[in-house]
Coordinates of C-alpha atoms in Angstrom, one line a residue:
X981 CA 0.0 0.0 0.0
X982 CA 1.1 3.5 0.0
X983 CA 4.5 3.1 1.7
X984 CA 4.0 1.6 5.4
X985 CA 3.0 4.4 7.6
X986 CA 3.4 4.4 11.9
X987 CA 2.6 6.2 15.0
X988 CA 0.2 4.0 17.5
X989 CA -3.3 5.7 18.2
X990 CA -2.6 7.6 20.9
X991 CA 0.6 8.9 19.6
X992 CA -1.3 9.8 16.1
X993 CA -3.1 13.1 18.1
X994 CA 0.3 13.8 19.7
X995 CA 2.1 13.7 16.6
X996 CA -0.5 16.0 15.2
X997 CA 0.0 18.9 17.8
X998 CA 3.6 18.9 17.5
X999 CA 3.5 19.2 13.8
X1000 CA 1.0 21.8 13.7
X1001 CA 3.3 23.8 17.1
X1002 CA 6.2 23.6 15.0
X1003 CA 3.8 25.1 11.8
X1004 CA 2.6 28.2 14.0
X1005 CA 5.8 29.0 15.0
X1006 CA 7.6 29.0 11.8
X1007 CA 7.3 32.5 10.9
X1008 CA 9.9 32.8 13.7
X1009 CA 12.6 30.3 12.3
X1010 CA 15.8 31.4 10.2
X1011 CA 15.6 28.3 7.3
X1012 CA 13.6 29.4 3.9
X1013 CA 11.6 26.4 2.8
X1014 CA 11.7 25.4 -1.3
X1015 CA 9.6 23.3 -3.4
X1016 CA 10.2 19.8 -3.9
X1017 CA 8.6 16.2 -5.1
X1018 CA 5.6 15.7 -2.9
X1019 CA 5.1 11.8 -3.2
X1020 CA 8.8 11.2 -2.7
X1021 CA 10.9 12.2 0.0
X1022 CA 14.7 11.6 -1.5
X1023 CA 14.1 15.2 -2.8
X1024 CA 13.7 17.4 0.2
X1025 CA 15.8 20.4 0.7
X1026 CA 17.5 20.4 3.9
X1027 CA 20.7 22.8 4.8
X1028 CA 23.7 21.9 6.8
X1029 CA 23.0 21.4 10.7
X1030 CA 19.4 22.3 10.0
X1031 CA 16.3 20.1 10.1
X1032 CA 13.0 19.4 8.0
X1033 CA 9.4 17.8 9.1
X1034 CA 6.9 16.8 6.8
X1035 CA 3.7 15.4 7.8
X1036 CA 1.4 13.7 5.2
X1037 CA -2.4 12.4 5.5
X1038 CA -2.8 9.7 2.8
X1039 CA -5.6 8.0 1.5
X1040 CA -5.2 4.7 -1.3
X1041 CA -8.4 3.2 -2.7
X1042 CA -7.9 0.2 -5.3
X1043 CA -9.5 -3.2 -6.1
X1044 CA -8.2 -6.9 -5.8
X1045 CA -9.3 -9.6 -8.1
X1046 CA -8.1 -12.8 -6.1
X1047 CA -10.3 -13.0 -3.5
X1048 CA -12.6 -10.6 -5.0
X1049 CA -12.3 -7.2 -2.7
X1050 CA -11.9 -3.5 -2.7
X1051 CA -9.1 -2.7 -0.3
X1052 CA -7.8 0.8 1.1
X1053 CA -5.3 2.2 3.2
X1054 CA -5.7 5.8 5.0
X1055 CA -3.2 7.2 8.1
X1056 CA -0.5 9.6 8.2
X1057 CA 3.6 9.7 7.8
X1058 CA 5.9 11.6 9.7
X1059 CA 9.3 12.8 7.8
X1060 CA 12.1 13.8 9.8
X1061 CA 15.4 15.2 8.1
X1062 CA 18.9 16.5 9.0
X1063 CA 21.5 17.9 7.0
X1064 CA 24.5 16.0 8.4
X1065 CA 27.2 18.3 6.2
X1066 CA 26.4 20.0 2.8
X1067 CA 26.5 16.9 1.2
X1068 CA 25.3 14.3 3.5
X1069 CA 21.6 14.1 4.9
X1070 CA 19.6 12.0 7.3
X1071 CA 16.0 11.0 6.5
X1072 CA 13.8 8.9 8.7
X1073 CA 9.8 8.4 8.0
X1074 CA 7.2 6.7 10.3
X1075 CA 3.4 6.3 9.3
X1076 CA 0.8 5.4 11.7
X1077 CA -2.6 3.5 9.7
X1078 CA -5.7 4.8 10.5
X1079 CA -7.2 2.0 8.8
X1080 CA -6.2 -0.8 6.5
X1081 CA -8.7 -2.8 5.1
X1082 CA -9.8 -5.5 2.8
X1083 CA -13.3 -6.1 1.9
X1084 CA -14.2 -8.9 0.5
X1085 CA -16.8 -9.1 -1.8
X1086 CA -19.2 -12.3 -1.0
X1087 CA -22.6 -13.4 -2.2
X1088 CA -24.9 -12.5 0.8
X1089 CA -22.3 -10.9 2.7
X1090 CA -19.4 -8.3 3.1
X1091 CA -16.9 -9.3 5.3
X1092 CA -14.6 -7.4 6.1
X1093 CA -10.5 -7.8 7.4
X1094 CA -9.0 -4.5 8.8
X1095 CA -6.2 -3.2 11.4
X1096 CA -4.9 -0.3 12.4
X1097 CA -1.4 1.0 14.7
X1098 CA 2.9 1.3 13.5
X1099 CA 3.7 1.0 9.9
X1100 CA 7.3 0.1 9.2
X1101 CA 10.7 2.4 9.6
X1102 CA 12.5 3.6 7.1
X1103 CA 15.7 4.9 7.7
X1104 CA 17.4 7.0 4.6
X1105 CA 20.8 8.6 3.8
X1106 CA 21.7 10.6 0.5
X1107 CA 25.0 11.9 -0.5
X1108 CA 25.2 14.5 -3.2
X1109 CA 28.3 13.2 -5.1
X1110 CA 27.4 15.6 -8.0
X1111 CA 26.9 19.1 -8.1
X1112 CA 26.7 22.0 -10.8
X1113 CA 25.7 25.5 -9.9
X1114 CA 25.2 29.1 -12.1
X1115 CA 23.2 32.2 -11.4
X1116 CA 19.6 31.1 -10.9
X1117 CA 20.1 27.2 -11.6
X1118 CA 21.8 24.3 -10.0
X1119 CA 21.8 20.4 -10.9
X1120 CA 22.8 17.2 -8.3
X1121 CA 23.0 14.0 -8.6
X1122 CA 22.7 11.7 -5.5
X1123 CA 23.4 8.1 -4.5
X1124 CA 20.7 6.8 -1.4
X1125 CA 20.5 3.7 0.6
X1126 CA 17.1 2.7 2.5
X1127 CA 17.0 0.2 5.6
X1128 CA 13.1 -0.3 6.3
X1129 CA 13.0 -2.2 9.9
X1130 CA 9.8 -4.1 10.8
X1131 CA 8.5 -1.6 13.5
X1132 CA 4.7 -2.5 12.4
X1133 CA 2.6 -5.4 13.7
X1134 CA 2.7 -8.3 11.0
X1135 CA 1.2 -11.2 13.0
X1136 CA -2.5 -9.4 13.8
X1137 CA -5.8 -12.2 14.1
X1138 CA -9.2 -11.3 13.7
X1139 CA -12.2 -13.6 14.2
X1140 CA -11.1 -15.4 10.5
X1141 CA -7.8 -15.9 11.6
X1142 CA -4.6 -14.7 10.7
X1143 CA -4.5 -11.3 9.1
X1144 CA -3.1 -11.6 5.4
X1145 CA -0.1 -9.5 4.1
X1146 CA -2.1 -6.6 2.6
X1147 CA -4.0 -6.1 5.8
X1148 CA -1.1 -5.8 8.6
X1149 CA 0.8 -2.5 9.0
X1150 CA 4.0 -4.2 9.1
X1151 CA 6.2 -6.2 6.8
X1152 CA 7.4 -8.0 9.5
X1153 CA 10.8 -8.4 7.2
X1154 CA 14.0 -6.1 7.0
X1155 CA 13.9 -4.4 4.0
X1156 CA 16.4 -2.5 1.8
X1157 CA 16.5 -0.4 -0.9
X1158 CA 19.4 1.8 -3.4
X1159 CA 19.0 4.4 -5.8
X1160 CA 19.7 7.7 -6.8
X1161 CA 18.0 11.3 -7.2
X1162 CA 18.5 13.5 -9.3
X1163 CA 17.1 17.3 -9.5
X1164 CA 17.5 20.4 -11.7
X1165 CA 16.3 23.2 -9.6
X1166 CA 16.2 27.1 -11.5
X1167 CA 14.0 30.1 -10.2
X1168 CA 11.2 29.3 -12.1
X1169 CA 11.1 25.5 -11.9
X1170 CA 12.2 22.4 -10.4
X1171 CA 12.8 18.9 -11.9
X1172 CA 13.3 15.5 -9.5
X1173 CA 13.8 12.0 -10.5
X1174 CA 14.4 9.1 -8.1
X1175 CA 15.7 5.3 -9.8
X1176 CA 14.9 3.0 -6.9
X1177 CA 15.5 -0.9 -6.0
X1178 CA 13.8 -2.4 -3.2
X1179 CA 15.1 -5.8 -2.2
X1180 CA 12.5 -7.1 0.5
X1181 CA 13.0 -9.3 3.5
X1182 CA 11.3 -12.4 4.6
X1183 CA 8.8 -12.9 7.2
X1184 CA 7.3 -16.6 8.3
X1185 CA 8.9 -17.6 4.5
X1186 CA 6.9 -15.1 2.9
X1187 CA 8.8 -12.8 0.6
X1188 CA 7.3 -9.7 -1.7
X1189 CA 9.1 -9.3 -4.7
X1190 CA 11.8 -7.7 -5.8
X1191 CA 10.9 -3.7 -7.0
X1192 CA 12.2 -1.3 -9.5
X1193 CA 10.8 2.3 -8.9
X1194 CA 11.0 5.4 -11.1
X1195 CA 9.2 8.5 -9.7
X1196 CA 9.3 11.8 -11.3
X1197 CA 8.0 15.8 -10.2
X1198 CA 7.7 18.8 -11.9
X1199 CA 7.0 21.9 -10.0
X1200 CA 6.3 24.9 -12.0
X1201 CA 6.1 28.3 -10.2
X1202 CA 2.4 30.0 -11.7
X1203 CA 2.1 32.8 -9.4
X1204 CA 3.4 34.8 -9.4
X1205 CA 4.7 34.7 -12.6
X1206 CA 8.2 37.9 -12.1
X1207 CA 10.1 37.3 -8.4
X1208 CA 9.8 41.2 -8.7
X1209 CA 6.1 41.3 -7.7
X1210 CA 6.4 38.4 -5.5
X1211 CA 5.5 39.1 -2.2
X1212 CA 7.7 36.1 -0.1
X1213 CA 4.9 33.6 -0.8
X1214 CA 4.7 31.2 -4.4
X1215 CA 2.0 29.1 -5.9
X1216 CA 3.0 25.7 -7.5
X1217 CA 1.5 23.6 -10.1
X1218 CA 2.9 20.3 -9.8
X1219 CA 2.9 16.8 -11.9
X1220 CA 4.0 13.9 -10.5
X1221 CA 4.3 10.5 -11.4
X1222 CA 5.1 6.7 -10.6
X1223 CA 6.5 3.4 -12.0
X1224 CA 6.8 0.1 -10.8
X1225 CA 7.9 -3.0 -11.7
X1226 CA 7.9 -5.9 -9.7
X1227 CA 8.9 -9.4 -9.3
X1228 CA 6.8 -12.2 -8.2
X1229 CA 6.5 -13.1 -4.2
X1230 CA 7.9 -16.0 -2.8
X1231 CA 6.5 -18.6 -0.3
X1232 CA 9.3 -20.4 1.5
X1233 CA 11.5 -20.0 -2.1
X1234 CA 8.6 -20.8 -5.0
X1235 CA 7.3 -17.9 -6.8
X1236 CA 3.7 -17.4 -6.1
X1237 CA 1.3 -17.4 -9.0
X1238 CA -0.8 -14.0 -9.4
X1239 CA 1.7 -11.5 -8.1
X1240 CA 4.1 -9.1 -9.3
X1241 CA 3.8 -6.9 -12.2
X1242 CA 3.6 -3.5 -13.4
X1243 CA 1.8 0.1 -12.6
X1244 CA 2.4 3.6 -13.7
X1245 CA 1.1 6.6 -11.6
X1246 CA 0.5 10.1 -12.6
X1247 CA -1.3 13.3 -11.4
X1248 CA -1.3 17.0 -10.1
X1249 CA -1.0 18.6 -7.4
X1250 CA -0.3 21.9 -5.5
X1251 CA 2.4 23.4 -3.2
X1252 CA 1.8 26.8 -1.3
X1253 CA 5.4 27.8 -0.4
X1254 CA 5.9 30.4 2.4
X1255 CA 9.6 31.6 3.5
X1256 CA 9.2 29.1 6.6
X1257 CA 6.3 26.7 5.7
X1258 CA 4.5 24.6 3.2
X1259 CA 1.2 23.2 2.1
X1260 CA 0.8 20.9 -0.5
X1261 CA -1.2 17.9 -1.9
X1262 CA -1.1 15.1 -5.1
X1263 CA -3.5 13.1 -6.6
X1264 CA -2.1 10.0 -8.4
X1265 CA -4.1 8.0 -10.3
X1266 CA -3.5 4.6 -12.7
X1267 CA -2.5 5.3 -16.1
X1268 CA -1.3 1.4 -16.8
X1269 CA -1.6 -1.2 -14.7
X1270 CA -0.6 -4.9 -15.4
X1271 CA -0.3 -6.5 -12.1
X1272 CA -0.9 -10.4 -10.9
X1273 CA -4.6 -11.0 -9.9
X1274 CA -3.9 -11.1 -6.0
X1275 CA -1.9 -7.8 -6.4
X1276 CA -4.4 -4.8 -5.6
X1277 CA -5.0 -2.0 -8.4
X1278 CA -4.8 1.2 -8.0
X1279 CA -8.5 3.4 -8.0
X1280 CA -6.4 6.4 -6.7
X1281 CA -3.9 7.8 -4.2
X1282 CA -4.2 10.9 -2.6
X1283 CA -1.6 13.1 0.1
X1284 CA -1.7 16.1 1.4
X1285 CA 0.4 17.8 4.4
X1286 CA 2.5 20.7 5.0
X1287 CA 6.6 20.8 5.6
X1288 CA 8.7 23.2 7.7
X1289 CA 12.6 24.1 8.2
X1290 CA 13.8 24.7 11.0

């Protein structure tokens, strides 16, 4: 589902008020905030010895056609970042699921399997190996390396037993994953690409499969249009979008039958950008899917949050 989010019930209201304390007092805080991908966090600007929190509210709606369900995911991730030196920053991202359910789709009946509580943790680092800068533009290139631990509950029951894979919140497996990002940043626009592998780990002999990502965002400053009648605060169309390819899940080493495959993404969104703060939300809907029958599709994805530096 939409990455594996965390942050236990109670701590999902606590979470919330720090986020929006830090928000009201951001108008106080030295760090300008930029624009930047919205569905991918690789991306995010963050200046040496300083820090960056997002928090995104996410909502995935799709379909499965093995059993025969619709199947959603809603909740919230926390972002937490720290530029370590000019080249070296620290990412970590923690969801909490409001709800992750799977509705099957019976004669007579509706049952339905659903959980809630800790996603899984990621833990991120990205080094800018490459960087070119002239008046008004800059381009980097930069390696990252992901190790996801299994913070989320993977073994849940309900009164049909145990819950399957696409209901828990965790992976219950340690999970890795190496890529690169990419941006071309000028005054007007910004440009970020993220190549991505995912090698995942292997809980009770179940493993997902292998997974090649490609996620792309544009951000196009549209008001206002001259930085001369600009007023400290900038309006951002956005277009985003998301491929994946993976491989087939294994039970105890033989490829299961009806996974793996292929989706692309794609949508628009919107980023409000304030010297200290910003709001901003995507819609990603299917433009291609070709995935196994007990692989969900995709109806739609939606985010939305707000990010500070500080």
């Amino acid at each position: 589902m939409a990455g594996r989010p965390a942050i236990p019930a109670v701590a999902g209201g606590q979470t919330l008020a720090l986020t929006l304390a830090l928000l009201a007092g951001a108008s106080t805080l030295p760090v300008p905030a930029g624009a930047a991908a919205i569905s991918f966090n690789t991306a995010l600007p963050v200046a040496q010895r300083n820090f960056v929190w997002r928090q995104i509210l996410f909502r995935r709606e799709g379909g499965l056609d093995r059993p025969r369900a619709d199947v959603a995911a809603d909740g919230t991730t926390a972002v937490a970042g720290y530029g370590v030196t000019s080249r070296l920053a620290l990412f970590a991202d923690l969801s909490w699921f409001r709800d992750r359910s799977l509705n099957l789709r019976m004669p007579g009946r509706d049952p339905e399997r659903d959980a809630s509580g800790i996603g899984d943790l990621g833990l991120t680092a990205r080094y800018t190996l490459w960087q070119w800068n002239r008046s008004g533009e800059t381009v980097r290139i930069a390696p990252i390396l992901q190790l996801e631990a299994p913070t989320g509950d993977s073994g849940g029951r309900d009164r049909f037993g145990p819950l399957p894979p696409l209901v828990t919140p965790g992976s219950g497996g340690w999970d890795a994953t190496a890529g690169a990002i990419g941006t071309w940043q000028t005054l007007g626009h910004e440009f970020d690409v993220e190549l991505a592998w995912r090698r995942n780990g292997s809980d009770d002999g179940l493993r997902f499969g292998e997974e090649f990502t490609v996620n792309a965002s544009w951000q196009q400053r549209i008001f206002p249009r001259r930085l001369d009648r600009g007023t400290g605060a900038f309006t951002y169309a956005v277009l985003e979008s998301r491929f994946s390819d993976a491989g087939k899940d294994e039970r105890h080493g033989t490829n299961m039958a009806g996974t793996g495959g292929q989706r692309w993404l794609v949508g628009p969104g919107l980023q409000y950008v304030t010297r200290r703060w910003i709001a901003e939300v995507v819609v990603l809907l299917p433009a291609w899917q070709d995935v196994g029958e007990r692989v969900p599709e995709d109806d739609f994805r939606v985010l939305a949050g707000w990010r500070v530096n500080f």
